[in-house]
């Protein structure tokens, strides 16, 4: 018993010393957690033996979908390949189709044999071809944009040939698609010439030409330009699917020549009036009438009594005949509205233009009329309204031109031509309202220039 008691006291003492050690260890571990890192040790209970778990086998029949319909849908939605190519010098239709991956003998035979597709053989470098084919290169549709900036009834359109495969076979037709109109602003400084400045600013040559024409009565662009002269211009541009097609007309212009500003804005005019250019005070920039309806010509018969070569009688010739080759463009001598267009007795193909006040002009013996013109259309000074011909009572190609006041013919070579009309109070108020936006744009560009900022020009 004594031995047993002694052994128990020794064991208790060892346990006590062991507990004290564990306490110190725990305190040390806590301190280590403050300055360092702690390690947590845990135990996970052992998972049950899966071999002892109950099992059950399930068998189920699944119905597979009918892939026939899906295959048909996929065949109908066969991949479409769309490509574009521009005409290059020396190209033929065959070489362009090859570059686009078109492999379709039926298409080439169709193009050669179909009159409505002949425009595809009139290739112009830079013009655009577009094609859609299947995986084998067979054509779905083909487009050739042969006239990207055509005039059609006063609008700018894109004319193209469209060839399409239908259940009945290939068909071809010409189409006209509206273009998108934008207003572009730019400013530049003259360093050598007007065209040098517009080229540097990315402004189309046609806009530079218009600028010179608009201010021709104020500035001699061959002699008067000075290094350091500056201009600001707002003009139209037209695009098709984001691609530049052509420029339109100048809408607003300010030109500083030798320190003096010259300004012009386009004003469409009120109902029944033709548009034109005015300075900011409302004064027209145009002359009243041009003396001649043809640019380069000669007078073959004046305003006088003469022996008529066809009627074989002496009669008054109440107009002036200008000799020119067939097809020479005929321009209206002033702004106005077409009062008559058609065939009239001995005049043949005739256009009569009504101008402001009591003035009208007549243009006879035309071979054909300006494209898309009809009665009631507004025309502007120097606009082409027809072409020289020999229709009606004419022995050869020439233009018979009449200048009428209150319906009576007068000699256009001797009469004092009237000045362009001025705007009355009502017209001036409409002018200021209609051109306020252009005047504001010029003012903003003026501020940009004064602050050393540039006005960006859109890429052509």
Tab-separated table of C-alpha atoms in Angstrom:
chain	number	residue	atom	x	y	z
A	1	UNK	CA	0.000	0.000	0.000
A	2	UNK	CA	2.817	2.335	0.876
A	3	UNK	CA	4.421	1.622	-2.482
A	4	UNK	CA	1.189	2.172	-4.281
A	5	UNK	CA	0.604	5.538	-2.564
A	6	UNK	CA	4.112	6.677	-3.391
A	7	UNK	CA	3.659	5.761	-7.033
A	8	UNK	CA	0.392	7.693	-7.205
A	9	UNK	CA	2.019	10.816	-5.654
A	10	UNK	CA	4.849	10.633	-8.207
A	11	UNK	CA	2.385	10.365	-11.086
A	12	UNK	CA	0.337	13.309	-9.799
A	13	UNK	CA	3.489	15.414	-9.530
A	14	UNK	CA	4.461	14.580	-13.126
A	15	UNK	CA	0.962	15.482	-14.343
A	16	UNK	CA	1.115	18.798	-12.518
A	17	UNK	CA	4.478	19.636	-14.013
A	18	UNK	CA	3.124	18.653	-17.445
A	19	UNK	CA	0.066	20.941	-17.041
A	20	UNK	CA	2.263	23.846	-16.072
A	21	UNK	CA	4.366	23.228	-19.174
A	22	UNK	CA	1.280	23.164	-21.367
A	23	UNK	CA	0.082	26.423	-19.841
A	24	UNK	CA	3.396	28.097	-20.591
A	25	UNK	CA	3.318	26.699	-24.106
A	26	UNK	CA	-0.148	28.087	-24.667
A	27	UNK	CA	0.942	31.523	-23.392
A	28	UNK	CA	3.987	31.437	-25.653
A	29	UNK	CA	1.831	30.471	-28.623
A	30	UNK	CA	-0.517	33.387	-27.889
A	31	UNK	CA	2.391	35.803	-27.780
A	32	UNK	CA	3.718	34.399	-31.017
A	33	UNK	CA	0.280	35.098	-32.568
A	34	UNK	CA	0.690	38.799	-31.798
A	35	UNK	CA	4.057	39.139	-33.526
A	36	UNK	CA	3.997	36.367	-36.038
A	37	UNK	CA	1.606	33.749	-37.297
A	38	UNK	CA	-0.381	31.027	-35.637
A	39	UNK	CA	-1.031	27.527	-36.843
A	40	UNK	CA	-4.428	26.019	-36.168
A	41	UNK	CA	-4.594	22.285	-35.921
A	42	UNK	CA	-7.933	20.522	-36.175
A	43	UNK	CA	-9.250	17.074	-36.771
A	44	UNK	CA	-11.862	15.968	-39.304
A	45	UNK	CA	-14.057	13.059	-38.485
A	46	UNK	CA	-13.480	10.057	-40.753
A	47	UNK	CA	-16.078	9.641	-43.574
A	48	UNK	CA	-18.168	6.511	-43.647
A	49	UNK	CA	-17.071	3.603	-45.803
A	50	UNK	CA	-18.907	3.993	-49.115
A	51	UNK	CA	-18.837	0.281	-49.696
A	52	UNK	CA	-21.280	-0.115	-46.842
A	53	UNK	CA	-23.794	2.449	-48.207
A	54	UNK	CA	-26.929	1.175	-49.974
A	55	UNK	CA	-27.060	1.597	-53.814
A	56	UNK	CA	-29.833	1.581	-56.432
A	57	UNK	CA	-29.534	1.307	-60.263
A	58	UNK	CA	-31.859	3.503	-62.412
A	59	UNK	CA	-32.368	2.888	-66.147
A	60	UNK	CA	-34.284	5.499	-68.265
A	61	UNK	CA	-34.835	5.697	-72.089
A	62	UNK	CA	-34.211	9.138	-73.706
A	63	UNK	CA	-35.790	10.199	-77.041
A	64	UNK	CA	-33.230	11.761	-79.396
A	65	UNK	CA	-34.325	14.960	-81.273
A	66	UNK	CA	-35.105	14.869	-85.001
A	67	UNK	CA	-32.015	16.404	-86.624
A	68	UNK	CA	-33.642	16.554	-90.094
A	69	UNK	CA	-35.241	19.925	-89.411
A	70	UNK	CA	-32.071	21.294	-87.860
A	71	UNK	CA	-30.016	20.231	-90.867
A	72	UNK	CA	-32.509	21.944	-93.168
A	73	UNK	CA	-32.261	25.139	-91.121
A	74	UNK	CA	-28.475	25.025	-91.272
A	75	UNK	CA	-28.565	24.515	-95.031
A	76	UNK	CA	-30.896	27.511	-95.441
A	77	UNK	CA	-28.528	29.578	-93.298
A	78	UNK	CA	-25.451	28.670	-95.310
A	79	UNK	CA	-22.503	31.006	-94.680
A	80	UNK	CA	-22.455	34.242	-96.708
A	81	UNK	CA	-19.185	35.775	-97.864
A	82	UNK	CA	-19.223	39.512	-98.632
A	83	UNK	CA	-16.244	41.190	-100.256
A	84	UNK	CA	-15.401	44.629	-101.665
A	85	UNK	CA	-12.950	45.658	-104.354
A	86	UNK	CA	-12.139	48.956	-106.033
A	87	UNK	CA	-11.525	49.226	-109.749
A	88	UNK	CA	-7.837	49.548	-110.595
A	89	UNK	CA	-6.292	50.756	-113.825
A	90	UNK	CA	-6.236	47.980	-116.415
A	91	UNK	CA	-8.957	45.985	-114.648
A	92	UNK	CA	-11.638	44.013	-116.451
A	93	UNK	CA	-14.865	42.704	-114.930
A	94	UNK	CA	-13.362	39.205	-114.933
A	95	UNK	CA	-10.246	40.233	-112.978
A	96	UNK	CA	-12.330	42.091	-110.398
A	97	UNK	CA	-14.636	39.109	-109.879
A	98	UNK	CA	-11.603	36.842	-109.467
A	99	UNK	CA	-10.157	39.121	-106.757
A	100	UNK	CA	-13.480	38.954	-104.922
A	101	UNK	CA	-13.484	35.161	-104.996
A	102	UNK	CA	-16.434	34.881	-107.399
A	103	UNK	CA	-16.397	31.636	-109.395
A	104	UNK	CA	-19.629	31.741	-111.367
A	105	UNK	CA	-19.690	31.114	-115.136
A	106	UNK	CA	-23.439	31.711	-115.236
A	107	UNK	CA	-22.925	35.227	-113.868
A	108	UNK	CA	-20.328	36.170	-116.483
A	109	UNK	CA	-22.541	34.852	-119.303
A	110	UNK	CA	-25.491	36.766	-117.865
A	111	UNK	CA	-23.533	40.048	-117.693
A	112	UNK	CA	-22.376	39.735	-121.306
A	113	UNK	CA	-25.838	38.878	-122.641
A	114	UNK	CA	-28.069	41.248	-120.611
A	115	UNK	CA	-28.558	44.834	-121.917
A	116	UNK	CA	-29.684	46.091	-118.485
A	117	UNK	CA	-26.292	45.087	-117.064
A	118	UNK	CA	-24.118	46.888	-119.602
A	119	UNK	CA	-23.107	49.630	-117.158
A	120	UNK	CA	-20.891	47.110	-115.360
A	121	UNK	CA	-18.456	47.235	-118.276
A	122	UNK	CA	-17.979	51.015	-117.921
A	123	UNK	CA	-15.171	50.787	-115.397
A	124	UNK	CA	-13.728	53.846	-113.653
A	125	UNK	CA	-10.657	53.543	-111.398
A	126	UNK	CA	-11.614	53.907	-107.750
A	127	UNK	CA	-15.264	52.905	-108.168
A	128	UNK	CA	-16.561	50.209	-105.818
A	129	UNK	CA	-17.662	46.599	-106.413
A	130	UNK	CA	-19.454	44.584	-103.711
A	131	UNK	CA	-20.329	40.883	-103.925
A	132	UNK	CA	-22.037	38.257	-101.783
A	133	UNK	CA	-21.234	34.605	-102.521
A	134	UNK	CA	-21.735	31.176	-101.011
A	135	UNK	CA	-18.857	28.931	-99.925
A	136	UNK	CA	-18.339	27.737	-103.521
A	137	UNK	CA	-18.060	31.275	-104.917
A	138	UNK	CA	-21.520	31.291	-106.544
A	139	UNK	CA	-23.003	34.773	-106.631
A	140	UNK	CA	-25.917	35.775	-104.426
A	141	UNK	CA	-25.815	39.457	-105.309
A	142	UNK	CA	-23.399	41.828	-106.983
A	143	UNK	CA	-23.240	45.631	-106.888
A	144	UNK	CA	-21.242	48.084	-108.972
A	145	UNK	CA	-21.421	51.701	-107.766
A	146	UNK	CA	-20.770	53.347	-111.123
A	147	UNK	CA	-21.951	56.918	-110.324
A	148	UNK	CA	-21.420	57.710	-106.629
A	149	UNK	CA	-22.467	61.378	-106.759
A	150	UNK	CA	-25.178	61.857	-109.375
A	151	UNK	CA	-27.767	64.620	-109.519
A	152	UNK	CA	-31.360	63.332	-109.549
A	153	UNK	CA	-34.243	65.805	-109.322
A	154	UNK	CA	-32.252	68.219	-107.218
A	155	UNK	CA	-30.863	65.526	-104.896
A	156	UNK	CA	-27.433	63.906	-104.727
A	157	UNK	CA	-27.759	60.128	-105.041
A	158	UNK	CA	-25.563	57.087	-105.522
A	159	UNK	CA	-26.379	55.215	-108.731
A	160	UNK	CA	-25.455	51.543	-108.913
A	161	UNK	CA	-26.093	48.335	-110.828
A	162	UNK	CA	-27.582	45.563	-108.674
A	163	UNK	CA	-27.480	41.932	-109.858
A	164	UNK	CA	-29.312	39.369	-107.745
A	165	UNK	CA	-29.978	35.639	-107.915
A	166	UNK	CA	-33.699	34.825	-107.599
A	167	UNK	CA	-35.636	31.546	-107.864
A	168	UNK	CA	-36.245	32.484	-111.509
A	169	UNK	CA	-32.566	33.186	-112.176
A	170	UNK	CA	-30.291	36.232	-112.275
A	171	UNK	CA	-31.836	39.693	-112.658
A	172	UNK	CA	-30.178	43.120	-113.049
A	173	UNK	CA	-31.508	46.593	-112.379
A	174	UNK	CA	-30.153	50.114	-111.862
A	175	UNK	CA	-30.826	51.692	-108.488
A	176	UNK	CA	-30.500	55.183	-107.007
A	177	UNK	CA	-29.814	55.389	-103.261
A	178	UNK	CA	-29.993	58.615	-101.273
A	179	UNK	CA	-26.718	59.898	-99.885
A	180	UNK	CA	-26.194	61.457	-96.462
A	181	UNK	CA	-25.680	65.230	-96.360
A	182	UNK	CA	-23.228	66.834	-93.928
A	183	UNK	CA	-22.030	70.361	-93.219
A	184	UNK	CA	-18.250	70.769	-93.063
A	185	UNK	CA	-16.358	73.740	-91.619
A	186	UNK	CA	-12.724	74.636	-92.268
A	187	UNK	CA	-10.333	77.549	-91.962
A	188	UNK	CA	-6.950	78.092	-93.590
A	189	UNK	CA	-4.285	80.671	-94.308
A	190	UNK	CA	-2.976	81.661	-97.735
A	191	UNK	CA	0.746	80.935	-98.092
A	192	UNK	CA	1.104	80.656	-101.853
A	193	UNK	CA	-2.272	80.344	-103.617
A	194	UNK	CA	-5.926	79.620	-102.939
A	195	UNK	CA	-5.669	76.036	-104.172
A	196	UNK	CA	-2.479	75.499	-102.194
A	197	UNK	CA	-4.298	76.548	-99.016
A	198	UNK	CA	-7.389	74.433	-99.715
A	199	UNK	CA	-5.263	71.387	-100.535
A	200	UNK	CA	-3.373	71.755	-97.253
A	201	UNK	CA	-6.685	71.987	-95.368
A	202	UNK	CA	-8.220	68.998	-97.191
A	203	UNK	CA	-10.885	71.115	-98.891
A	204	UNK	CA	-12.143	69.808	-102.282
A	205	UNK	CA	-11.085	71.727	-105.410
A	206	UNK	CA	-14.733	72.306	-106.358
A	207	UNK	CA	-15.215	74.292	-103.140
A	208	UNK	CA	-12.139	76.419	-103.902
A	209	UNK	CA	-13.534	77.127	-107.376
A	210	UNK	CA	-16.875	78.185	-105.907
A	211	UNK	CA	-15.143	80.481	-103.419
A	212	UNK	CA	-13.376	82.258	-106.280
A	213	UNK	CA	-16.609	82.575	-108.265
A	214	UNK	CA	-18.645	83.890	-105.320
A	215	UNK	CA	-16.137	86.658	-104.524
A	216	UNK	CA	-14.949	87.283	-108.099
A	217	UNK	CA	-16.456	90.781	-108.184
A	218	UNK	CA	-14.568	91.754	-104.989
A	219	UNK	CA	-11.256	89.847	-105.194
A	220	UNK	CA	-9.037	89.049	-108.173
A	221	UNK	CA	-7.725	85.676	-107.041
A	222	UNK	CA	-4.841	85.864	-109.534
A	223	UNK	CA	-3.503	89.266	-108.469
A	224	UNK	CA	-5.017	90.374	-105.163
A	225	UNK	CA	-4.091	87.494	-102.831
A	226	UNK	CA	-1.531	88.233	-100.109
A	227	UNK	CA	0.506	85.883	-97.962
A	228	UNK	CA	-1.288	85.751	-94.627
A	229	UNK	CA	-4.778	86.197	-96.076
A	230	UNK	CA	-7.194	83.868	-94.293
A	231	UNK	CA	-10.550	82.321	-95.082
A	232	UNK	CA	-13.281	80.451	-93.225
A	233	UNK	CA	-15.752	78.311	-95.146
A	234	UNK	CA	-18.760	76.097	-94.439
A	235	UNK	CA	-19.793	73.721	-97.227
A	236	UNK	CA	-21.803	70.593	-98.012
A	237	UNK	CA	-20.412	67.080	-98.325
A	238	UNK	CA	-22.257	63.888	-99.261
A	239	UNK	CA	-21.410	60.346	-98.172
A	240	UNK	CA	-22.656	56.858	-98.986
A	241	UNK	CA	-22.368	54.267	-96.194
A	242	UNK	CA	-19.724	56.446	-94.546
A	243	UNK	CA	-17.644	56.879	-97.714
A	244	UNK	CA	-17.089	60.362	-99.155
A	245	UNK	CA	-19.004	60.778	-102.426
A	246	UNK	CA	-18.661	64.433	-103.414
A	247	UNK	CA	-18.853	67.971	-102.167
A	248	UNK	CA	-21.863	70.209	-102.604
A	249	UNK	CA	-22.122	73.969	-102.504
A	250	UNK	CA	-20.509	76.600	-100.311
A	251	UNK	CA	-22.926	77.567	-97.526
A	252	UNK	CA	-20.993	80.344	-95.788
A	253	UNK	CA	-17.718	82.100	-96.527
A	254	UNK	CA	-15.521	84.753	-94.952
A	255	UNK	CA	-12.329	85.806	-96.739
A	256	UNK	CA	-9.853	88.269	-95.238
A	257	UNK	CA	-7.926	89.878	-98.108
A	258	UNK	CA	-5.305	92.514	-97.239
A	259	UNK	CA	-7.005	92.948	-93.872
A	260	UNK	CA	-10.476	93.548	-95.312
A	261	UNK	CA	-13.215	90.937	-94.689
A	262	UNK	CA	-15.582	89.762	-97.431
A	263	UNK	CA	-18.521	87.583	-96.410
A	264	UNK	CA	-21.161	85.556	-98.244
A	265	UNK	CA	-23.890	83.126	-97.175
A	266	UNK	CA	-26.207	80.924	-99.208
A	267	UNK	CA	-29.928	81.717	-98.889
A	268	UNK	CA	-32.547	79.412	-100.406
A	269	UNK	CA	-35.063	82.202	-100.791
A	270	UNK	CA	-38.772	82.146	-100.130
A	271	UNK	CA	-41.347	80.101	-102.050
A	272	UNK	CA	-41.128	80.753	-105.784
A	273	UNK	CA	-37.686	82.342	-105.558
A	274	UNK	CA	-34.332	80.881	-106.494
A	275	UNK	CA	-31.558	80.652	-103.929
A	276	UNK	CA	-28.375	82.682	-104.147
A	277	UNK	CA	-25.446	84.213	-102.286
A	278	UNK	CA	-25.820	87.354	-100.175
A	279	UNK	CA	-23.552	89.322	-97.906
A	280	UNK	CA	-24.507	89.459	-94.236
A	281	UNK	CA	-26.469	92.672	-94.782
A	282	UNK	CA	-28.784	90.896	-97.244
A	283	UNK	CA	-27.350	92.318	-100.484
A	284	UNK	CA	-27.178	89.852	-103.385
A	285	UNK	CA	-23.692	88.825	-104.529
A	286	UNK	CA	-24.868	88.056	-108.060
A	287	UNK	CA	-25.231	90.301	-111.039
A	288	UNK	CA	-28.791	90.701	-112.261
A	289	UNK	CA	-28.316	89.010	-115.661
A	290	UNK	CA	-25.475	87.530	-117.678
A	291	UNK	CA	-25.144	89.043	-121.119
A	292	UNK	CA	-24.664	85.691	-122.887
A	293	UNK	CA	-26.336	82.299	-122.278
A	294	UNK	CA	-23.304	80.443	-123.713
A	295	UNK	CA	-19.759	80.711	-122.387
A	296	UNK	CA	-17.913	80.598	-125.729
A	297	UNK	CA	-19.880	81.448	-128.826
A	298	UNK	CA	-20.488	83.886	-131.631
A	299	UNK	CA	-23.579	85.860	-132.670
A	300	UNK	CA	-24.859	84.534	-135.985
A	301	UNK	CA	-28.041	86.602	-136.211
A	302	UNK	CA	-28.909	89.727	-134.267
A	303	UNK	CA	-32.121	91.392	-133.147
A	304	UNK	CA	-33.376	92.846	-136.481
A	305	UNK	CA	-35.558	92.421	-139.566
A	306	UNK	CA	-34.289	89.528	-141.643
A	307	UNK	CA	-35.180	87.134	-144.436
A	308	UNK	CA	-36.169	83.867	-142.756
A	309	UNK	CA	-34.170	80.996	-144.310
A	310	UNK	CA	-36.990	78.449	-143.918
A	311	UNK	CA	-40.185	80.501	-144.225
A	312	UNK	CA	-38.641	82.500	-147.122
A	313	UNK	CA	-40.224	85.758	-145.952
A	314	UNK	CA	-38.997	88.962	-144.382
A	315	UNK	CA	-39.892	89.116	-140.740
A	316	UNK	CA	-38.653	90.560	-137.459
A	317	UNK	CA	-36.092	88.438	-135.660
A	318	UNK	CA	-36.942	89.198	-132.045
A	319	UNK	CA	-34.018	87.496	-130.440
A	320	UNK	CA	-30.324	86.771	-130.868
A	321	UNK	CA	-28.907	83.576	-132.397
A	322	UNK	CA	-25.673	82.180	-130.992
A	323	UNK	CA	-23.846	79.655	-133.158
A	324	UNK	CA	-22.339	76.679	-131.331
A	325	UNK	CA	-21.847	72.927	-131.871
A	326	UNK	CA	-24.653	70.540	-130.988
A	327	UNK	CA	-24.479	69.605	-127.314
A	328	UNK	CA	-22.928	72.863	-126.089
A	329	UNK	CA	-24.344	73.576	-122.578
A	330	UNK	CA	-26.879	76.417	-122.357
A	331	UNK	CA	-26.956	78.350	-119.084
A	332	UNK	CA	-29.753	80.460	-117.685
A	333	UNK	CA	-28.735	84.116	-117.524
A	334	UNK	CA	-30.313	84.814	-114.110
A	335	UNK	CA	-31.987	83.167	-111.159
A	336	UNK	CA	-35.589	82.235	-111.776
A	337	UNK	CA	-38.287	79.573	-112.076
A	338	UNK	CA	-39.023	77.460	-115.172
A	339	UNK	CA	-42.283	78.755	-116.630
A	340	UNK	CA	-42.354	76.454	-119.693
A	341	UNK	CA	-40.363	73.428	-120.821
A	342	UNK	CA	-41.311	71.423	-123.887
A	343	UNK	CA	-41.848	71.672	-127.645
A	344	UNK	CA	-43.426	74.831	-129.085
A	345	UNK	CA	-43.950	75.323	-132.822
A	346	UNK	CA	-40.916	76.742	-134.638
A	347	UNK	CA	-38.991	77.119	-131.372
A	348	UNK	CA	-38.557	73.360	-131.163
A	349	UNK	CA	-37.358	72.330	-127.702
A	350	UNK	CA	-37.920	75.466	-125.644
A	351	UNK	CA	-37.320	76.576	-122.052
A	352	UNK	CA	-38.813	79.802	-120.703
A	353	UNK	CA	-37.540	81.077	-117.332
A	354	UNK	CA	-39.445	83.636	-115.274
A	355	UNK	CA	-37.225	85.986	-113.276
A	356	UNK	CA	-37.972	88.683	-110.728
A	357	UNK	CA	-40.315	91.493	-111.711
A	358	UNK	CA	-41.524	91.430	-115.326
A	359	UNK	CA	-38.458	89.727	-116.808
A	360	UNK	CA	-38.433	86.389	-118.642
A	361	UNK	CA	-35.886	84.717	-120.923
A	362	UNK	CA	-36.410	82.058	-123.604
A	363	UNK	CA	-33.966	79.450	-124.968
A	364	UNK	CA	-34.963	77.656	-128.178
A	365	UNK	CA	-33.891	74.915	-130.660
A	366	UNK	CA	-32.329	72.779	-127.894
A	367	UNK	CA	-31.199	69.258	-128.713
A	368	UNK	CA	-32.262	68.178	-125.212
A	369	UNK	CA	-33.173	69.639	-121.836
A	370	UNK	CA	-31.193	69.652	-118.612
A	371	UNK	CA	-31.646	66.390	-116.732
A	372	UNK	CA	-34.672	66.204	-114.466
A	373	UNK	CA	-35.935	69.746	-115.122
A	374	UNK	CA	-39.674	70.422	-115.106
A	375	UNK	CA	-42.047	73.367	-114.919
A	376	UNK	CA	-41.914	75.093	-111.548
A	377	UNK	CA	-38.300	74.146	-110.786
A	378	UNK	CA	-36.050	76.873	-109.391
A	379	UNK	CA	-32.880	77.500	-111.385
A	380	UNK	CA	-29.842	79.578	-110.522
A	381	UNK	CA	-27.772	81.895	-112.652
A	382	UNK	CA	-25.393	79.986	-114.978
A	383	UNK	CA	-27.144	76.645	-114.296
A	384	UNK	CA	-27.244	74.329	-117.326
A	385	UNK	CA	-30.856	74.085	-118.529
A	386	UNK	CA	-30.284	72.442	-121.913
A	387	UNK	CA	-27.947	71.839	-124.845
A	388	UNK	CA	-27.561	73.456	-128.259
A	389	UNK	CA	-29.416	71.730	-131.095
A	390	UNK	CA	-31.401	72.372	-134.272
A	391	UNK	CA	-34.977	71.421	-133.375
A	392	UNK	CA	-37.921	73.434	-134.724
A	393	UNK	CA	-37.339	75.938	-137.533
A	394	UNK	CA	-33.552	75.786	-137.622
A	395	UNK	CA	-31.154	75.187	-140.507
A	396	UNK	CA	-28.260	74.219	-138.227
A	397	UNK	CA	-27.225	73.926	-134.577
A	398	UNK	CA	-27.576	77.202	-132.693
A	399	UNK	CA	-29.331	78.783	-129.710
A	400	UNK	CA	-32.133	81.302	-130.223
A	401	UNK	CA	-32.213	83.527	-127.111
A	402	UNK	CA	-34.932	86.035	-126.212
A	403	UNK	CA	-35.027	88.632	-123.433
A	404	UNK	CA	-38.590	89.694	-122.611
A	405	UNK	CA	-39.961	92.534	-120.481
A	406	UNK	CA	-43.675	92.193	-119.663
A	407	UNK	CA	-43.934	89.653	-122.474
A	408	UNK	CA	-42.311	91.864	-125.152
A	409	UNK	CA	-38.985	90.876	-126.742
A	410	UNK	CA	-36.148	93.416	-126.488
A	411	UNK	CA	-32.569	93.294	-127.755
A	412	UNK	CA	-30.558	91.581	-124.989
A	413	UNK	CA	-27.283	92.947	-126.406
A	414	UNK	CA	-28.353	96.586	-126.026
A	415	UNK	CA	-30.825	96.734	-123.145
A	416	UNK	CA	-29.570	97.957	-119.773
A	417	UNK	CA	-29.625	94.752	-117.811
A	418	UNK	CA	-31.336	95.086	-114.411
A	419	UNK	CA	-29.444	94.642	-111.174
A	420	UNK	CA	-30.214	91.730	-108.883
A	421	UNK	CA	-33.243	92.435	-106.692
A	422	UNK	CA	-32.794	93.554	-103.103
A	423	UNK	CA	-34.674	92.056	-100.203
A	424	UNK	CA	-37.644	93.985	-98.822
A	425	UNK	CA	-38.289	94.244	-95.074
A	426	UNK	CA	-40.175	90.940	-94.981
A	427	UNK	CA	-37.597	89.191	-97.122
A	428	UNK	CA	-34.740	90.589	-95.038
A	429	UNK	CA	-36.325	89.241	-91.834
A	430	UNK	CA	-36.676	85.795	-93.458
A	431	UNK	CA	-33.075	86.048	-94.687
A	432	UNK	CA	-31.717	86.795	-91.217
A	433	UNK	CA	-33.665	83.875	-89.745
A	434	UNK	CA	-32.603	81.499	-92.521
A	435	UNK	CA	-28.893	82.373	-92.366
A	436	UNK	CA	-28.433	82.887	-88.604
A	437	UNK	CA	-26.835	79.454	-88.218
A	438	UNK	CA	-24.215	80.168	-90.909
A	439	UNK	CA	-23.378	83.547	-89.382
A	440	UNK	CA	-22.980	81.812	-85.999
A	441	UNK	CA	-20.615	79.198	-87.469
A	442	UNK	CA	-18.441	81.906	-89.028
A	443	UNK	CA	-18.337	83.699	-85.692
A	444	UNK	CA	-17.233	80.528	-83.886
A	445	UNK	CA	-14.463	79.888	-86.413
A	446	UNK	CA	-13.318	83.491	-86.035
A	447	UNK	CA	-12.991	82.925	-82.279
A	448	UNK	CA	-11.068	79.675	-82.851
A	449	UNK	CA	-8.592	81.499	-85.092
A	450	UNK	CA	-8.157	84.323	-82.606
A	451	UNK	CA	-7.447	81.818	-79.809
A	452	UNK	CA	-4.986	79.848	-81.917
A	453	UNK	CA	-7.287	76.821	-82.188
A	454	UNK	CA	-7.810	74.821	-85.360
A	455	UNK	CA	-11.036	73.739	-86.996
A	456	UNK	CA	-10.841	70.089	-88.037
A	457	UNK	CA	-11.791	69.110	-91.536
A	458	UNK	CA	-13.389	65.700	-92.076
A	459	UNK	CA	-11.417	63.243	-94.165
A	460	UNK	CA	-12.533	62.867	-97.711
